[in-house]
Each structure stands twice: as structure tokens, then as C-alpha cells.
mmCIF file of N, CA and C in Angstrom:
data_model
loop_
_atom_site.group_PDB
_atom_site.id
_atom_site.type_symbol
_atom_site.label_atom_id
_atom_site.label_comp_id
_atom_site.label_asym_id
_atom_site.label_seq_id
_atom_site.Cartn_x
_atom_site.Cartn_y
_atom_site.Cartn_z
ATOM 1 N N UNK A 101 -8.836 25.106 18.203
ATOM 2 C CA UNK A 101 -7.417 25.195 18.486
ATOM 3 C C UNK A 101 -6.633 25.244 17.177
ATOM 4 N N UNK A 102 -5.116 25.521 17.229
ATOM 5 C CA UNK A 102 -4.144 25.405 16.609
ATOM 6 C C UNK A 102 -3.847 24.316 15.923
ATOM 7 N N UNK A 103 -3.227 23.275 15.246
ATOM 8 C CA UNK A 103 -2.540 22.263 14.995
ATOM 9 C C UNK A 103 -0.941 22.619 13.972
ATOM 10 N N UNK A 104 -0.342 22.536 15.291
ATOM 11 C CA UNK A 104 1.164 22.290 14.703
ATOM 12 C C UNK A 104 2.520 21.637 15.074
ATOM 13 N N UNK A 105 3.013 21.563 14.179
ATOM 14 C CA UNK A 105 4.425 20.669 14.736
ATOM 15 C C UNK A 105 5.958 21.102 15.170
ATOM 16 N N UNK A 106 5.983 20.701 16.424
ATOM 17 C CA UNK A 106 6.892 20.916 17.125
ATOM 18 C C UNK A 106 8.038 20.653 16.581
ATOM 19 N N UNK A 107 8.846 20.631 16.593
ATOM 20 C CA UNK A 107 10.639 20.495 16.166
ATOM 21 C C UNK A 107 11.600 20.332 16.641
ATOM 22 N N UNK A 108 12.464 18.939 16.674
ATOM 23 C CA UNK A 108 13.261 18.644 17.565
ATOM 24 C C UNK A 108 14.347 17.718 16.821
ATOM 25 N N UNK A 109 15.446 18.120 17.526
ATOM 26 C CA UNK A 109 16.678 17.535 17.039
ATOM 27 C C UNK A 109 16.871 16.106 17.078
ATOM 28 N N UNK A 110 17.902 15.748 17.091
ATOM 29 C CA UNK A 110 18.270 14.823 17.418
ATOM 30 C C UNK A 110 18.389 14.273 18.409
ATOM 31 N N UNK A 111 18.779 14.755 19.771
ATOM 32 C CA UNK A 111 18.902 14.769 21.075
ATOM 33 C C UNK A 111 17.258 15.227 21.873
ATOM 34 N N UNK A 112 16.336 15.195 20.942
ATOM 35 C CA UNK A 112 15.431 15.358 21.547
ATOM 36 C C UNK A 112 15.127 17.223 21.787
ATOM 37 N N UNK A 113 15.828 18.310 21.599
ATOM 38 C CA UNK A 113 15.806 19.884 21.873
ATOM 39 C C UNK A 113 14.984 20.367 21.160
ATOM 40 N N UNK A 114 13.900 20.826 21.284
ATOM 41 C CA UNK A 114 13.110 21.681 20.042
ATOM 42 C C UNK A 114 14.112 22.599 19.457
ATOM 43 N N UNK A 115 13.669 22.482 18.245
ATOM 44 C CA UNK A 115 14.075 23.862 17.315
ATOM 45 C C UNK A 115 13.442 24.756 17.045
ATOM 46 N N UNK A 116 13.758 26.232 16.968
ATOM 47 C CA UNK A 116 12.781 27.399 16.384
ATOM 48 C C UNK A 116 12.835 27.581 14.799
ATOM 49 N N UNK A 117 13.309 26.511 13.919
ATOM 50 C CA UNK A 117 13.804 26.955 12.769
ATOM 51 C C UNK A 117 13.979 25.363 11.851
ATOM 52 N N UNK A 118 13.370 25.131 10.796
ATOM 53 C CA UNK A 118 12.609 26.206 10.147
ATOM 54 C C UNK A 118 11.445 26.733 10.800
ATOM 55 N N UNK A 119 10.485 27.674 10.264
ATOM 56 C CA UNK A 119 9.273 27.889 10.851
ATOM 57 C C UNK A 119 7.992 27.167 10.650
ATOM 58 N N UNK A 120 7.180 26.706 10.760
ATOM 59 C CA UNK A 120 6.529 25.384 10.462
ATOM 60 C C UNK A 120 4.635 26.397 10.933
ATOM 61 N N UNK A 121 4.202 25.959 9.518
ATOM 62 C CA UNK A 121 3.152 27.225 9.840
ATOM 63 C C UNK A 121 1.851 26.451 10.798
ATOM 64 N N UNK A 122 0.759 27.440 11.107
ATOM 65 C CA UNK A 122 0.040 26.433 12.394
ATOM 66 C C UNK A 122 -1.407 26.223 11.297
ATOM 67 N N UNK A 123 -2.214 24.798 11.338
ATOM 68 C CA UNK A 123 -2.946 24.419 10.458
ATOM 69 C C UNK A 123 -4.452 24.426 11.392
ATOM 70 N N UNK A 124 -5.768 24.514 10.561
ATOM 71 C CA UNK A 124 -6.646 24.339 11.829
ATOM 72 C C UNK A 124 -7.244 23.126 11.903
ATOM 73 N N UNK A 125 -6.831 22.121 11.548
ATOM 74 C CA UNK A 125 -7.238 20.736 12.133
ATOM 75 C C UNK A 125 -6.137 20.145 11.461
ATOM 76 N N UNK A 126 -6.284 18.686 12.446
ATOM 77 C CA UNK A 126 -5.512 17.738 12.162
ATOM 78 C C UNK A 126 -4.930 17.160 10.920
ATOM 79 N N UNK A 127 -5.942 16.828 9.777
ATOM 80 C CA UNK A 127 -5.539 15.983 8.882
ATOM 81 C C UNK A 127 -4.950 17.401 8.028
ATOM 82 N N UNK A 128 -5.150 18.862 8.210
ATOM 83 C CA UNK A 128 -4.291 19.757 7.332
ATOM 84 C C UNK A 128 -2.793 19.964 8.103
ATOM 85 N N UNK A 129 -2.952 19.210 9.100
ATOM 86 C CA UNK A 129 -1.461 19.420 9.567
ATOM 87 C C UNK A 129 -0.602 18.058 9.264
ATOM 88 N N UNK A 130 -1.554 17.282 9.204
ATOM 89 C CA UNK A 130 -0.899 15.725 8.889
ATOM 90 C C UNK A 130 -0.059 16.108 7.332
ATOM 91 N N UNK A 131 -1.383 16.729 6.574
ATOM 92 C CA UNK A 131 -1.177 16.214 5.061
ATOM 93 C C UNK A 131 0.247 17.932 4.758
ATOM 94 N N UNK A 132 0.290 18.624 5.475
ATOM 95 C CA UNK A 132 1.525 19.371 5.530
ATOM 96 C C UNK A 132 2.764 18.795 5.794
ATOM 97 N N UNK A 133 2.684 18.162 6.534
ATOM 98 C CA UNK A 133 4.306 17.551 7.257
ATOM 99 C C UNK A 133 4.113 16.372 5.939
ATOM 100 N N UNK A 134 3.388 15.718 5.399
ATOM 101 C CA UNK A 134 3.936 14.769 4.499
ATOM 102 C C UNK A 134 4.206 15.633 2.724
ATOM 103 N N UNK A 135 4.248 16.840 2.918
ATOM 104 C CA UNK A 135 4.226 17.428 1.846
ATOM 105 C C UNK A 135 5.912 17.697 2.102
ATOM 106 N N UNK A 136 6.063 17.834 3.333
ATOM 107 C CA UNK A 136 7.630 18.839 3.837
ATOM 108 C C UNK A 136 8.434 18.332 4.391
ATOM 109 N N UNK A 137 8.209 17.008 4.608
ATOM 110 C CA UNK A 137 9.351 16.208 5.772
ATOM 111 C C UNK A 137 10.634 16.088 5.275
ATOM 112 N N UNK A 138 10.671 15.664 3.973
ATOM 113 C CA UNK A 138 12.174 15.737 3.670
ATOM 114 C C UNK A 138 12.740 17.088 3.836
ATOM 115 N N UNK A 139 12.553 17.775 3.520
ATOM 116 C CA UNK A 139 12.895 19.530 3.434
ATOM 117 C C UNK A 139 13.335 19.655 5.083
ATOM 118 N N UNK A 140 12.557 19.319 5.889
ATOM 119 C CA UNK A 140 12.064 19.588 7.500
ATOM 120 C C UNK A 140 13.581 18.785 7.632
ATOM 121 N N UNK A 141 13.874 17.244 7.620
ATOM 122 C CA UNK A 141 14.821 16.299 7.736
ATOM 123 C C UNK A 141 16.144 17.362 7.039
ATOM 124 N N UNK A 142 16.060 17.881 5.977
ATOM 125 C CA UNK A 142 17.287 18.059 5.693
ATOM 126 C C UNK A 142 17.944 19.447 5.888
ATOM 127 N N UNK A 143 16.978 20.331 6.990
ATOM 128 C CA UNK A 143 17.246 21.317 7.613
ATOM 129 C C UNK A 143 17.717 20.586 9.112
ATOM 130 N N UNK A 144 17.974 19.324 9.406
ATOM 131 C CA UNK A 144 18.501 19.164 10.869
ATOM 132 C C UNK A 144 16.846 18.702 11.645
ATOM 133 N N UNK A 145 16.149 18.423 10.898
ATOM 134 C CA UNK A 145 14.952 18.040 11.903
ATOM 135 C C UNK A 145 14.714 16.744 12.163
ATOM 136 N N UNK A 146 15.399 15.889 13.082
ATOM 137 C CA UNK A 146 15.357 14.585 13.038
ATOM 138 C C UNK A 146 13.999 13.819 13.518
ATOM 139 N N UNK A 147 12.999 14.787 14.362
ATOM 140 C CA UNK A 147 11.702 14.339 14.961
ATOM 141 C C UNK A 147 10.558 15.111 14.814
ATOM 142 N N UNK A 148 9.365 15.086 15.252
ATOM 143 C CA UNK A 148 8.747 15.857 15.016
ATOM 144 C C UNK A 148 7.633 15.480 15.694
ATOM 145 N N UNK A 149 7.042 16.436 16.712
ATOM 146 C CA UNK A 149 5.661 15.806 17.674
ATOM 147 C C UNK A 149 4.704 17.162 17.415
ATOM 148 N N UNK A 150 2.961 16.140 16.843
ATOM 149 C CA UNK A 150 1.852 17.206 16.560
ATOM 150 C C UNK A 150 1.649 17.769 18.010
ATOM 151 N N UNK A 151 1.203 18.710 17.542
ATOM 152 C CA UNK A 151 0.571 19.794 18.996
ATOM 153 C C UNK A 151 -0.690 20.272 18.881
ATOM 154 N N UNK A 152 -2.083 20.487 19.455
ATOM 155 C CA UNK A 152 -3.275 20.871 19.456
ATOM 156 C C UNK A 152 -3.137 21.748 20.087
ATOM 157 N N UNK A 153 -2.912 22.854 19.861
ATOM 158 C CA UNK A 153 -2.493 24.369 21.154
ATOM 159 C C UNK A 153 -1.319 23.732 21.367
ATOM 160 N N UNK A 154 -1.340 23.809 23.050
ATOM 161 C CA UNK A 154 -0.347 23.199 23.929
ATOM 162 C C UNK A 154 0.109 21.633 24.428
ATOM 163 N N UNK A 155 -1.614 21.146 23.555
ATOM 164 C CA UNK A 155 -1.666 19.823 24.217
ATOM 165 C C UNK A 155 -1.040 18.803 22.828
ATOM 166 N N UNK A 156 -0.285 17.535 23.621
ATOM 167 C CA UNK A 156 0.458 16.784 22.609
ATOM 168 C C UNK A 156 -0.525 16.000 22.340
ATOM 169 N N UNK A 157 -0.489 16.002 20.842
ATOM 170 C CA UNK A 157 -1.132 14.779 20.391
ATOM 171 C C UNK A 157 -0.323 13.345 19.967
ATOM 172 N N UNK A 158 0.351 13.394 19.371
ATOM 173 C CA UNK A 158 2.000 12.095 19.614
ATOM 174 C C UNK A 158 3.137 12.748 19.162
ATOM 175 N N UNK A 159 3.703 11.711 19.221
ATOM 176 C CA UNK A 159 4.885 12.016 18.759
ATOM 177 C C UNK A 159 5.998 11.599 20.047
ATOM 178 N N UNK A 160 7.431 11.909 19.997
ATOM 179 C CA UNK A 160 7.611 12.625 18.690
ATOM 180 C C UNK A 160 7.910 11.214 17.848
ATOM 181 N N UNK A 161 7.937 11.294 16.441
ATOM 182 C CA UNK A 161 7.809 10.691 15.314
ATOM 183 C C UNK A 161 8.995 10.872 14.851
ATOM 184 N N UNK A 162 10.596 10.157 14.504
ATOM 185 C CA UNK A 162 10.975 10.192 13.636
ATOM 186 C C UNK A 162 10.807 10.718 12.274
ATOM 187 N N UNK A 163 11.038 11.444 11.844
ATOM 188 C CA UNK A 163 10.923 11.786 10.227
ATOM 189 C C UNK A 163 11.840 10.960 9.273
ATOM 190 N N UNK A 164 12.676 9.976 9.485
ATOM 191 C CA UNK A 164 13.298 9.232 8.534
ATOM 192 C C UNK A 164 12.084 8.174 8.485
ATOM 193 N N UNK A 165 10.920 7.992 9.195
ATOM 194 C CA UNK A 165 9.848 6.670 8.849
ATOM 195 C C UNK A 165 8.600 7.658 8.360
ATOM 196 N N UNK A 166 8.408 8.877 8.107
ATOM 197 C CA UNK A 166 7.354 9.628 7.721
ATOM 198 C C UNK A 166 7.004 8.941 6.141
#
């Protein structure tokens, strides 16, 4: 499968933007979002939940505690 992260506002709405690229396992998607979260946060991304394909793996996660 895929591994990537979903995007969501504040209110909980996914976002399409920024574009957030798709990784093929977990810990390369982990160690991405801790490379980008501020960047991610200061484009309006207040949360952020991993995805395996379609299926959730947690989240969503605050990005002000990343």
C-alpha cells in the first residue's frame, strides 16, 4: 500500500493543499511529516491523520504537539 497524510483544518475539513507526497511504508511517512510539520502548520494545517491506502491508521494528530 500507499502511506500518506491526510489534511485537515481546523474544524476538522480535509484540505487538498499543500500536496503531501505518498511514502511506501510507515516510518518514511512518519519521518516526512516530522521533516514538514511546521511548513504543513503554517500553510493552515492544524491536524493531520496517517492513511495506509484508504485505511486510517490514527490520527488525526494535532500538529502544534508533532
Amino acid at each position: 500500500m500507499t502511506w500518506t497524510w491526510q489534511l485537515e483544518g481546523p474544524g476538522g475539513e480535509v484540505l487538498n493543499r499543500p500536496s503531501v507526497p505518498a511514502q511506501p511504508n510507515q516510518s518514511d511517512a512518519e519521518s516526512w511529516l516530522g521533516e514538514h510539520w511546521r511548513e504543513l502548520a503554517d500553510a493552515g494545517v492544524a491536524q493531520v491523520t496517517l492513511l495506509d491506502g484508504e485505511a486510517k491508521v490514527y490520527g488525526p494528530m494535532p500538529l502544534a504537539d508533532a
